[in-house]
């Protein structure tokens, strides 16, 4: 059930202005945390046995979590009509993370701007999975830019896409799948088999949005298209490389490269041909992000004007 673009725009505006306040989170944890608790509980109970039983158990876990989220959204889609559309916008804002992403990356940028490397490392550790204790200023800026580009898709473009396409049901289902991928969709044990279904479903649901996200970054920058088309396929993910390569090309910097996760070095591919990013490049990346969000808002307005009444 497709959502009215005005409803989606209202939800995006609520999240963009207020986000999810920390005081509220302390009282009522964000719904993504509820999904996480459900996933952890099912994983502890079901992730055992051989490869095939764990694949089946992982698929069942995904169906339970994503199905319950979609069912709740479908019920709310039917109940929240007419004047209750305001509540629908508030609930829809819970599936978006444009403000949260900006705040987290801006905190890294401010720390780098103040030449406070320890604070910058601590701030970037909140949004990346790699080891940050030994990163220099360029390493911190690169990590933040990669997270900004990838999360522009995961936290903004893809949720809006599925909200428009499937209403609250589509939005909630996407958030459940994306959260499942981040928690259990890993190639390492003990999740290699159990998280396979979550990882593949997340890849499928991000297939179109990730390419839209990359295109938006290149569009607002006026460059980066060639780098995106050339380098996106280098990424281990079929989707994350699109916005990351677009960001590298847009800023004329190099992203990716070697990184350490839990003390284990990983030789990752690089994106772009320029130098490693500076703190100023991170500030410029945030500007691109804001302009790309503005383009999305304009597209929703045009969609709302064209929406049949």
PDB file of C-alpha atoms in Angstrom:
ATOM      1  CA  UNK A   1       0.000   0.000   0.000  1.00  0.00           C
ATOM      2  CA  UNK A   2       1.841   3.074  -1.271  1.00  0.00           C
ATOM      3  CA  UNK A   3       2.089   6.083   1.028  1.00  0.00           C
ATOM      4  CA  UNK A   4       1.080   9.623   0.139  1.00  0.00           C
ATOM      5  CA  UNK A   5       4.307  11.608  -0.522  1.00  0.00           C
ATOM      6  CA  UNK A   6       3.002  14.359   1.783  1.00  0.00           C
ATOM      7  CA  UNK A   7       2.836  11.855   4.646  1.00  0.00           C
ATOM      8  CA  UNK A   8       6.375  10.700   3.921  1.00  0.00           C
ATOM      9  CA  UNK A   9       7.560  14.318   3.747  1.00  0.00           C
ATOM     10  CA  UNK A  10       5.867  15.085   7.066  1.00  0.00           C
ATOM     11  CA  UNK A  11       7.587  12.105   8.691  1.00  0.00           C
ATOM     12  CA  UNK A  12      10.946  13.213   7.262  1.00  0.00           C
ATOM     13  CA  UNK A  13      10.368  16.750   8.544  1.00  0.00           C
ATOM     14  CA  UNK A  14       9.566  15.496  12.052  1.00  0.00           C
ATOM     15  CA  UNK A  15      12.710  13.380  12.145  1.00  0.00           C
ATOM     16  CA  UNK A  16      14.808  16.133  10.616  1.00  0.00           C
ATOM     17  CA  UNK A  17      13.734  18.635  13.271  1.00  0.00           C
ATOM     18  CA  UNK A  18      13.507  16.453  16.368  1.00  0.00           C
ATOM     19  CA  UNK A  19      15.218  13.144  15.629  1.00  0.00           C
ATOM     20  CA  UNK A  20      14.634  10.746  18.505  1.00  0.00           C
ATOM     21  CA  UNK A  21      15.475  12.756  21.662  1.00  0.00           C
ATOM     22  CA  UNK A  22      17.892  11.113  24.087  1.00  0.00           C
ATOM     23  CA  UNK A  23      15.610  11.819  27.032  1.00  0.00           C
ATOM     24  CA  UNK A  24      12.801   9.970  25.291  1.00  0.00           C
ATOM     25  CA  UNK A  25      15.122   7.095  24.421  1.00  0.00           C
ATOM     26  CA  UNK A  26      16.041   6.777  28.099  1.00  0.00           C
ATOM     27  CA  UNK A  27      12.355   6.295  28.931  1.00  0.00           C
ATOM     28  CA  UNK A  28      11.130   4.492  25.803  1.00  0.00           C
ATOM     29  CA  UNK A  29      13.954   2.883  23.793  1.00  0.00           C
ATOM     30  CA  UNK A  30      13.805   3.400  20.041  1.00  0.00           C
ATOM     31  CA  UNK A  31      11.828   0.643  18.233  1.00  0.00           C
ATOM     32  CA  UNK A  32      15.033  -0.491  16.513  1.00  0.00           C
ATOM     33  CA  UNK A  33      16.265  -1.486  19.980  1.00  0.00           C
ATOM     34  CA  UNK A  34      13.142  -3.630  20.380  1.00  0.00           C
ATOM     35  CA  UNK A  35      13.919  -5.355  17.096  1.00  0.00           C
ATOM     36  CA  UNK A  36      17.462  -5.928  18.307  1.00  0.00           C
ATOM     37  CA  UNK A  37      16.286  -7.538  21.538  1.00  0.00           C
ATOM     38  CA  UNK A  38      13.979  -9.841  19.587  1.00  0.00           C
ATOM     39  CA  UNK A  39      16.795 -10.841  17.235  1.00  0.00           C
ATOM     40  CA  UNK A  40      19.233 -11.546  20.057  1.00  0.00           C
ATOM     41  CA  UNK A  41      16.663 -13.658  21.907  1.00  0.00           C
ATOM     42  CA  UNK A  42      15.856 -15.738  18.821  1.00  0.00           C
ATOM     43  CA  UNK A  43      19.515 -16.107  17.893  1.00  0.00           C
ATOM     44  CA  UNK A  44      20.434 -17.432  21.336  1.00  0.00           C
ATOM     45  CA  UNK A  45      17.646 -19.992  21.131  1.00  0.00           C
ATOM     46  CA  UNK A  46      17.875 -21.062  17.476  1.00  0.00           C
ATOM     47  CA  UNK A  47      21.471 -20.625  16.278  1.00  0.00           C
ATOM     48  CA  UNK A  48      22.767 -24.136  16.871  1.00  0.00           C
ATOM     49  CA  UNK A  49      23.322 -27.396  15.017  1.00  0.00           C
ATOM     50  CA  UNK A  50      24.749 -27.899  11.529  1.00  0.00           C
ATOM     51  CA  UNK A  51      24.915 -25.487   8.607  1.00  0.00           C
ATOM     52  CA  UNK A  52      21.537 -26.339   7.063  1.00  0.00           C
ATOM     53  CA  UNK A  53      19.552 -26.227  10.345  1.00  0.00           C
ATOM     54  CA  UNK A  54      21.125 -22.863  11.130  1.00  0.00           C
ATOM     55  CA  UNK A  55      20.240 -21.488   7.683  1.00  0.00           C
ATOM     56  CA  UNK A  56      16.632 -22.611   8.173  1.00  0.00           C
ATOM     57  CA  UNK A  57      16.561 -21.177  11.706  1.00  0.00           C
ATOM     58  CA  UNK A  58      17.991 -17.880  10.425  1.00  0.00           C
ATOM     59  CA  UNK A  59      15.328 -17.695   7.724  1.00  0.00           C
ATOM     60  CA  UNK A  60      12.631 -18.395  10.311  1.00  0.00           C
ATOM     61  CA  UNK A  61      14.072 -15.678  12.555  1.00  0.00           C
ATOM     62  CA  UNK A  62      13.997 -13.161   9.719  1.00  0.00           C
ATOM     63  CA  UNK A  63      10.411 -14.079   8.821  1.00  0.00           C
ATOM     64  CA  UNK A  64       9.305 -13.698  12.440  1.00  0.00           C
ATOM     65  CA  UNK A  65      11.013 -10.347  12.976  1.00  0.00           C
ATOM     66  CA  UNK A  66      10.297  -8.762   9.585  1.00  0.00           C
ATOM     67  CA  UNK A  67       6.823 -10.303   9.398  1.00  0.00           C
ATOM     68  CA  UNK A  68       5.788  -8.969  12.790  1.00  0.00           C
ATOM     69  CA  UNK A  69       7.151  -5.503  11.906  1.00  0.00           C
ATOM     70  CA  UNK A  70       5.331  -5.495   8.557  1.00  0.00           C
ATOM     71  CA  UNK A  71       2.141  -6.766  10.196  1.00  0.00           C
ATOM     72  CA  UNK A  72       2.236  -4.000  12.788  1.00  0.00           C
ATOM     73  CA  UNK A  73       2.796  -1.439  10.037  1.00  0.00           C
ATOM     74  CA  UNK A  74      -0.036  -2.831   7.937  1.00  0.00           C
ATOM     75  CA  UNK A  75      -2.416  -2.624  10.875  1.00  0.00           C
ATOM     76  CA  UNK A  76      -1.375   0.956  11.572  1.00  0.00           C
ATOM     77  CA  UNK A  77      -1.750   1.860   7.880  1.00  0.00           C
ATOM     78  CA  UNK A  78      -5.408   0.839   8.106  1.00  0.00           C
ATOM     79  CA  UNK A  79      -6.082   2.428  11.486  1.00  0.00           C
ATOM     80  CA  UNK A  80      -4.319   5.769  11.035  1.00  0.00           C
ATOM     81  CA  UNK A  81      -6.398   7.342   8.298  1.00  0.00           C
ATOM     82  CA  UNK A  82      -8.007  10.765   8.193  1.00  0.00           C
ATOM     83  CA  UNK A  83      -7.107  13.023  11.144  1.00  0.00           C
ATOM     84  CA  UNK A  84      -4.863  10.289  12.602  1.00  0.00           C
ATOM     85  CA  UNK A  85      -2.440  10.882   9.729  1.00  0.00           C
ATOM     86  CA  UNK A  86      -0.461  13.101  12.130  1.00  0.00           C
ATOM     87  CA  UNK A  87       0.224  10.071  14.288  1.00  0.00           C
ATOM     88  CA  UNK A  88       1.190   8.134  11.157  1.00  0.00           C
ATOM     89  CA  UNK A  89       3.792  10.806  10.387  1.00  0.00           C
ATOM     90  CA  UNK A  90       5.170  10.583  13.927  1.00  0.00           C
ATOM     91  CA  UNK A  91       5.430   6.806  13.680  1.00  0.00           C
ATOM     92  CA  UNK A  92       6.962   7.040  10.221  1.00  0.00           C
ATOM     93  CA  UNK A  93       9.664   9.341  11.561  1.00  0.00           C
ATOM     94  CA  UNK A  94      10.881   6.454  13.744  1.00  0.00           C
ATOM     95  CA  UNK A  95      12.095   4.624  10.651  1.00  0.00           C
ATOM     96  CA  UNK A  96      14.262   7.516   9.419  1.00  0.00           C
ATOM     97  CA  UNK A  97      17.683   8.627  10.605  1.00  0.00           C
ATOM     98  CA  UNK A  98      18.651  11.741   8.638  1.00  0.00           C
ATOM     99  CA  UNK A  99      19.005  13.958  11.743  1.00  0.00           C
ATOM    100  CA  UNK A 100      20.718  11.259  13.790  1.00  0.00           C
ATOM    101  CA  UNK A 101      23.248  10.589  11.040  1.00  0.00           C
ATOM    102  CA  UNK A 102      24.029  14.284  10.606  1.00  0.00           C
ATOM    103  CA  UNK A 103      24.466  14.811  14.348  1.00  0.00           C
ATOM    104  CA  UNK A 104      26.861  11.882  14.716  1.00  0.00           C
ATOM    105  CA  UNK A 105      29.042  12.836  11.749  1.00  0.00           C
ATOM    106  CA  UNK A 106      28.974  16.525  12.665  1.00  0.00           C
ATOM    107  CA  UNK A 107      30.320  15.586  16.112  1.00  0.00           C
ATOM    108  CA  UNK A 108      33.308  13.967  14.409  1.00  0.00           C
ATOM    109  CA  UNK A 109      33.796  17.017  12.208  1.00  0.00           C
ATOM    110  CA  UNK A 110      33.687  19.411  15.178  1.00  0.00           C
ATOM    111  CA  UNK A 111      36.255  17.378  17.090  1.00  0.00           C
ATOM    112  CA  UNK A 112      38.598  17.306  14.098  1.00  0.00           C
ATOM    113  CA  UNK A 113      38.083  21.026  13.583  1.00  0.00           C
ATOM    114  CA  UNK A 114      39.123  21.600  17.198  1.00  0.00           C
ATOM    115  CA  UNK A 115      42.218  19.397  16.664  1.00  0.00           C
ATOM    116  CA  UNK A 116      40.947  17.058  19.388  1.00  0.00           C
ATOM    117  CA  UNK A 117      41.950  13.699  17.909  1.00  0.00           C
ATOM    118  CA  UNK A 118      40.948  11.569  20.931  1.00  0.00           C
ATOM    119  CA  UNK A 119      37.450  13.101  20.890  1.00  0.00           C
ATOM    120  CA  UNK A 120      37.235  12.584  17.127  1.00  0.00           C
ATOM    121  CA  UNK A 121      38.190   8.926  17.507  1.00  0.00           C
ATOM    122  CA  UNK A 122      35.584   8.478  20.232  1.00  0.00           C
ATOM    123  CA  UNK A 123      32.918  10.170  18.096  1.00  0.00           C
ATOM    124  CA  UNK A 124      33.654   8.136  14.977  1.00  0.00           C
ATOM    125  CA  UNK A 125      33.671   4.921  17.027  1.00  0.00           C
ATOM    126  CA  UNK A 126      29.947   5.543  17.586  1.00  0.00           C
ATOM    127  CA  UNK A 127      29.179   5.101  13.883  1.00  0.00           C
ATOM    128  CA  UNK A 128      31.755   2.625  12.507  1.00  0.00           C
ATOM    129  CA  UNK A 129      32.655  -0.961  13.292  1.00  0.00           C
ATOM    130  CA  UNK A 130      36.399  -0.682  12.675  1.00  0.00           C
ATOM    131  CA  UNK A 131      39.063  -0.138  15.326  1.00  0.00           C
ATOM    132  CA  UNK A 132      39.537   3.596  15.836  1.00  0.00           C
ATOM    133  CA  UNK A 133      42.193   3.838  18.572  1.00  0.00           C
ATOM    134  CA  UNK A 134      45.099   4.321  16.176  1.00  0.00           C
ATOM    135  CA  UNK A 135      43.409   6.314  13.394  1.00  0.00           C
ATOM    136  CA  UNK A 136      45.063   9.593  12.447  1.00  0.00           C
ATOM    137  CA  UNK A 137      43.085  12.666  11.389  1.00  0.00           C
ATOM    138  CA  UNK A 138      42.794  11.476   7.794  1.00  0.00           C
ATOM    139  CA  UNK A 139      41.749   8.012   8.937  1.00  0.00           C
ATOM    140  CA  UNK A 140      39.023   9.453  11.140  1.00  0.00           C
ATOM    141  CA  UNK A 141      37.778  11.701   8.324  1.00  0.00           C
ATOM    142  CA  UNK A 142      37.740   8.764   5.893  1.00  0.00           C
ATOM    143  CA  UNK A 143      35.856   6.512   8.321  1.00  0.00           C
ATOM    144  CA  UNK A 144      33.255   9.213   8.958  1.00  0.00           C
ATOM    145  CA  UNK A 145      32.787   9.925   5.246  1.00  0.00           C
ATOM    146  CA  UNK A 146      32.359   6.232   4.436  1.00  0.00           C
ATOM    147  CA  UNK A 147      29.758   5.906   7.188  1.00  0.00           C
ATOM    148  CA  UNK A 148      28.014   9.086   6.032  1.00  0.00           C
ATOM    149  CA  UNK A 149      27.770   7.821   2.463  1.00  0.00           C
ATOM    150  CA  UNK A 150      26.651   4.285   3.340  1.00  0.00           C
ATOM    151  CA  UNK A 151      24.191   5.433   5.996  1.00  0.00           C
ATOM    152  CA  UNK A 152      22.721   8.021   3.641  1.00  0.00           C
ATOM    153  CA  UNK A 153      21.287   5.006   1.907  1.00  0.00           C
ATOM    154  CA  UNK A 154      20.519   2.820   4.941  1.00  0.00           C
ATOM    155  CA  UNK A 155      19.105   5.585   7.110  1.00  0.00           C
ATOM    156  CA  UNK A 156      17.540   7.984   4.600  1.00  0.00           C
ATOM    157  CA  UNK A 157      17.078   6.895   0.985  1.00  0.00           C
ATOM    158  CA  UNK A 158      16.094   3.249   1.500  1.00  0.00           C
ATOM    159  CA  UNK A 159      13.622   3.917   4.341  1.00  0.00           C
ATOM    160  CA  UNK A 160      11.978   6.683   2.304  1.00  0.00           C
ATOM    161  CA  UNK A 161      11.856   4.388  -0.731  1.00  0.00           C
ATOM    162  CA  UNK A 162      10.127   1.565   1.152  1.00  0.00           C
ATOM    163  CA  UNK A 163       7.859   4.008   3.012  1.00  0.00           C
ATOM    164  CA  UNK A 164       6.662   5.406  -0.308  1.00  0.00           C
ATOM    165  CA  UNK A 165       6.315   1.986  -1.864  1.00  0.00           C
ATOM    166  CA  UNK A 166       4.677   0.122   1.009  1.00  0.00           C
ATOM    167  CA  UNK A 167       3.502   2.592   3.642  1.00  0.00           C
ATOM    168  CA  UNK A 168       4.336   1.970   7.282  1.00  0.00           C
ATOM    169  CA  UNK A 169       4.354  -1.772   6.543  1.00  0.00           C
ATOM    170  CA  UNK A 170       7.102  -1.340   3.962  1.00  0.00           C
ATOM    171  CA  UNK A 171       9.075   1.029   6.177  1.00  0.00           C
ATOM    172  CA  UNK A 172       8.912  -1.202   9.251  1.00  0.00           C
ATOM    173  CA  UNK A 173       9.775  -4.317   7.242  1.00  0.00           C
ATOM    174  CA  UNK A 174      12.845  -2.581   5.815  1.00  0.00           C
ATOM    175  CA  UNK A 175      14.018  -1.433   9.247  1.00  0.00           C
ATOM    176  CA  UNK A 176      13.598  -4.955  10.610  1.00  0.00           C
ATOM    177  CA  UNK A 177      15.593  -6.489   7.737  1.00  0.00           C
ATOM    178  CA  UNK A 178      18.296  -3.825   7.897  1.00  0.00           C
ATOM    179  CA  UNK A 179      18.634  -4.252  11.667  1.00  0.00           C
ATOM    180  CA  UNK A 180      18.789  -8.035  11.252  1.00  0.00           C
ATOM    181  CA  UNK A 181      21.581  -7.630   8.710  1.00  0.00           C
ATOM    182  CA  UNK A 182      23.586  -5.393  11.057  1.00  0.00           C
ATOM    183  CA  UNK A 183      23.215  -7.816  13.985  1.00  0.00           C
ATOM    184  CA  UNK A 184      23.338 -11.296  12.458  1.00  0.00           C
ATOM    185  CA  UNK A 185      24.171 -10.782   8.776  1.00  0.00           C
ATOM    186  CA  UNK A 186      27.912 -11.377   9.160  1.00  0.00           C
ATOM    187  CA  UNK A 187      30.194 -13.728   7.254  1.00  0.00           C
ATOM    188  CA  UNK A 188      32.072 -14.718  10.398  1.00  0.00           C
ATOM    189  CA  UNK A 189      30.947 -17.367  12.850  1.00  0.00           C
ATOM    190  CA  UNK A 190      28.620 -17.853  14.620  1.00  0.00           C
ATOM    191  CA  UNK A 191      26.476 -15.933  12.096  1.00  0.00           C
ATOM    192  CA  UNK A 192      27.776 -17.234   8.745  1.00  0.00           C
ATOM    193  CA  UNK A 193      24.839 -19.598   8.183  1.00  0.00           C
ATOM    194  CA  UNK A 194      22.314 -18.185  10.619  1.00  0.00           C
ATOM    195  CA  UNK A 195      22.498 -14.661   9.180  1.00  0.00           C
ATOM    196  CA  UNK A 196      22.622 -15.629   5.509  1.00  0.00           C
ATOM    197  CA  UNK A 197      18.924 -14.930   4.848  1.00  0.00           C
ATOM    198  CA  UNK A 198      19.085 -11.550   6.595  1.00  0.00           C
ATOM    199  CA  UNK A 199      22.152 -10.473   4.614  1.00  0.00           C
ATOM    200  CA  UNK A 200      20.759 -11.538   1.249  1.00  0.00           C
ATOM    201  CA  UNK A 201      17.344  -9.964   1.903  1.00  0.00           C
ATOM    202  CA  UNK A 202      18.992  -6.705   2.956  1.00  0.00           C
ATOM    203  CA  UNK A 203      21.056  -6.763  -0.253  1.00  0.00           C
ATOM    204  CA  UNK A 204      17.871  -7.173  -2.278  1.00  0.00           C
ATOM    205  CA  UNK A 205      15.950  -4.422  -0.481  1.00  0.00           C
ATOM    206  CA  UNK A 206      18.831  -1.963  -0.944  1.00  0.00           C
ATOM    207  CA  UNK A 207      19.486  -2.782  -4.585  1.00  0.00           C
ATOM    208  CA  UNK A 208      17.590   0.203  -6.021  1.00  0.00           C
ATOM    209  CA  UNK A 209      17.907   2.691  -3.107  1.00  0.00           C
ATOM    210  CA  UNK A 210      21.723   2.401  -2.961  1.00  0.00           C
ATOM    211  CA  UNK A 211      22.018   3.397  -6.596  1.00  0.00           C
ATOM    212  CA  UNK A 212      19.628   6.291  -6.036  1.00  0.00           C
ATOM    213  CA  UNK A 213      21.744   7.403  -3.070  1.00  0.00           C
ATOM    214  CA  UNK A 214      24.925   7.322  -5.121  1.00  0.00           C
ATOM    215  CA  UNK A 215      23.263   9.215  -7.959  1.00  0.00           C
ATOM    216  CA  UNK A 216      22.000  11.906  -5.581  1.00  0.00           C
ATOM    217  CA  UNK A 217      25.493  12.477  -4.161  1.00  0.00           C
ATOM    218  CA  UNK A 218      26.964  12.781  -7.646  1.00  0.00           C
ATOM    219  CA  UNK A 219      24.074  14.994  -8.759  1.00  0.00           C
ATOM    220  CA  UNK A 220      24.445  17.590  -5.990  1.00  0.00           C
ATOM    221  CA  UNK A 221      28.242  17.588  -6.382  1.00  0.00           C
ATOM    222  CA  UNK A 222      28.118  17.899 -10.154  1.00  0.00           C
ATOM    223  CA  UNK A 223      30.742  15.159 -10.409  1.00  0.00           C
ATOM    224  CA  UNK A 224      31.568  11.690  -9.164  1.00  0.00           C
ATOM    225  CA  UNK A 225      29.564   9.757 -11.748  1.00  0.00           C
ATOM    226  CA  UNK A 226      32.589   8.177 -13.434  1.00  0.00           C
ATOM    227  CA  UNK A 227      34.165   7.184 -10.115  1.00  0.00           C
ATOM    228  CA  UNK A 228      30.886   5.681  -8.917  1.00  0.00           C
ATOM    229  CA  UNK A 229      30.381   3.635 -12.075  1.00  0.00           C
ATOM    230  CA  UNK A 230      34.004   2.487 -12.097  1.00  0.00           C
ATOM    231  CA  UNK A 231      34.556   1.701  -8.408  1.00  0.00           C
ATOM    232  CA  UNK A 232      31.176   0.719  -6.943  1.00  0.00           C
ATOM    233  CA  UNK A 233      31.645  -2.922  -7.881  1.00  0.00           C
ATOM    234  CA  UNK A 234      34.879  -3.179  -5.873  1.00  0.00           C
ATOM    235  CA  UNK A 235      32.974  -3.205  -2.577  1.00  0.00           C
ATOM    236  CA  UNK A 236      32.270  -6.514  -0.862  1.00  0.00           C
ATOM    237  CA  UNK A 237      28.646  -5.401  -0.638  1.00  0.00           C
ATOM    238  CA  UNK A 238      26.642  -5.183  -3.873  1.00  0.00           C
ATOM    239  CA  UNK A 239      25.175  -1.888  -2.652  1.00  0.00           C
ATOM    240  CA  UNK A 240      27.450   0.013  -0.260  1.00  0.00           C
ATOM    241  CA  UNK A 241      30.003   0.779  -2.951  1.00  0.00           C
ATOM    242  CA  UNK A 242      27.593   3.012  -4.873  1.00  0.00           C
ATOM    243  CA  UNK A 243      27.225   5.876  -2.368  1.00  0.00           C
ATOM    244  CA  UNK A 244      30.789   5.440  -1.066  1.00  0.00           C
ATOM    245  CA  UNK A 245      32.355   5.594  -4.532  1.00  0.00           C
ATOM    246  CA  UNK A 246      30.100   8.540  -5.419  1.00  0.00           C
ATOM    247  CA  UNK A 247      31.250  10.387  -2.285  1.00  0.00           C
ATOM    248  CA  UNK A 248      34.911   9.699  -3.112  1.00  0.00           C
ATOM    249  CA  UNK A 249      34.450  11.001  -6.653  1.00  0.00           C
ATOM    250  CA  UNK A 250      32.368  13.973  -5.548  1.00  0.00           C
ATOM    251  CA  UNK A 251      35.039  15.123  -3.086  1.00  0.00           C
ATOM    252  CA  UNK A 252      37.988  13.982  -5.245  1.00  0.00           C
ATOM    253  CA  UNK A 253      39.426  11.971  -2.372  1.00  0.00           C
ATOM    254  CA  UNK A 254      40.261   8.326  -1.757  1.00  0.00           C
ATOM    255  CA  UNK A 255      38.063   6.272   0.559  1.00  0.00           C
ATOM    256  CA  UNK A 256      38.292   2.633   1.593  1.00  0.00           C
ATOM    257  CA  UNK A 257      41.667   0.952   1.933  1.00  0.00           C
ATOM    258  CA  UNK A 258      43.107  -1.125   4.794  1.00  0.00           C
ATOM    259  CA  UNK A 259      41.261  -1.139   8.119  1.00  0.00           C
ATOM    260  CA  UNK A 260      41.316  -3.178  11.312  1.00  0.00           C
ATOM    261  CA  UNK A 261      38.261  -4.843  12.850  1.00  0.00           C
ATOM    262  CA  UNK A 262      38.560  -6.332  16.348  1.00  0.00           C
ATOM    263  CA  UNK A 263      42.324  -6.337  15.953  1.00  0.00           C
ATOM    264  CA  UNK A 264      42.237  -8.182  12.617  1.00  0.00           C
ATOM    265  CA  UNK A 265      43.613  -6.250   9.597  1.00  0.00           C
ATOM    266  CA  UNK A 266      41.450  -6.211   6.452  1.00  0.00           C
ATOM    267  CA  UNK A 267      42.818  -5.221   3.049  1.00  0.00           C
ATOM    268  CA  UNK A 268      39.809  -3.407   1.606  1.00  0.00           C
ATOM    269  CA  UNK A 269      39.608  -1.926  -1.912  1.00  0.00           C
ATOM    270  CA  UNK A 270      39.922   1.809  -2.457  1.00  0.00           C
ATOM    271  CA  UNK A 271      37.438   4.192  -4.065  1.00  0.00           C
ATOM    272  CA  UNK A 272      38.492   7.332  -5.906  1.00  0.00           C
ATOM    273  CA  UNK A 273      41.842   8.622  -7.126  1.00  0.00           C
ATOM    274  CA  UNK A 274      42.556  11.615  -4.901  1.00  0.00           C
ATOM    275  CA  UNK A 275      44.428  12.015  -1.615  1.00  0.00           C
ATOM    276  CA  UNK A 276      43.146  10.714   1.697  1.00  0.00           C
ATOM    277  CA  UNK A 277      40.399  13.032   3.015  1.00  0.00           C
ATOM    278  CA  UNK A 278      41.130  15.892   5.372  1.00  0.00           C
ATOM    279  CA  UNK A 279      38.862  17.294   8.103  1.00  0.00           C
ATOM    280  CA  UNK A 280      37.811  19.954   5.589  1.00  0.00           C
ATOM    281  CA  UNK A 281      36.698  17.209   3.204  1.00  0.00           C
ATOM    282  CA  UNK A 282      34.497  15.782   5.956  1.00  0.00           C
ATOM    283  CA  UNK A 283      32.872  19.198   6.365  1.00  0.00           C
ATOM    284  CA  UNK A 284      32.333  19.347   2.598  1.00  0.00           C
ATOM    285  CA  UNK A 285      30.832  15.853   2.675  1.00  0.00           C
ATOM    286  CA  UNK A 286      28.290  16.981   5.243  1.00  0.00           C
ATOM    287  CA  UNK A 287      27.336  19.809   2.908  1.00  0.00           C
ATOM    288  CA  UNK A 288      26.772  17.334   0.070  1.00  0.00           C
ATOM    289  CA  UNK A 289      24.669  15.216   2.390  1.00  0.00           C
ATOM    290  CA  UNK A 290      22.428  18.139   3.330  1.00  0.00           C
ATOM    291  CA  UNK A 291      21.959  19.109  -0.319  1.00  0.00           C
ATOM    292  CA  UNK A 292      21.112  15.530  -1.255  1.00  0.00           C
ATOM    293  CA  UNK A 293      18.504  15.463   1.526  1.00  0.00           C
ATOM    294  CA  UNK A 294      17.077  18.721   0.168  1.00  0.00           C
ATOM    295  CA  UNK A 295      16.747  17.135  -3.287  1.00  0.00           C
ATOM    296  CA  UNK A 296      14.831  14.251  -1.711  1.00  0.00           C
ATOM    297  CA  UNK A 297      12.503  16.705   0.022  1.00  0.00           C
ATOM    298  CA  UNK A 298      11.909  18.546  -3.263  1.00  0.00           C
ATOM    299  CA  UNK A 299      11.138  15.248  -4.996  1.00  0.00           C
ATOM    300  CA  UNK A 300       8.581  14.417  -2.296  1.00  0.00           C
ATOM    301  CA  UNK A 301       6.933  17.824  -2.764  1.00  0.00           C
ATOM    302  CA  UNK A 302       6.680  17.265  -6.521  1.00  0.00           C
ATOM    303  CA  UNK A 303       5.334  13.779  -5.875  1.00  0.00           C
ATOM    304  CA  UNK A 304       2.764  15.180  -3.481  1.00  0.00           C
ATOM    305  CA  UNK A 305       1.592  17.724  -6.032  1.00  0.00           C
ATOM    306  CA  UNK A 306       1.190  14.962  -8.614  1.00  0.00           C
ATOM    307  CA  UNK A 307      -0.429  12.480  -6.191  1.00  0.00           C
ATOM    308  CA  UNK A 308      -3.982  11.582  -7.258  1.00  0.00           C
ATOM    309  CA  UNK A 309      -6.738  12.939  -5.000  1.00  0.00           C
TER     310      UNK A 309
END
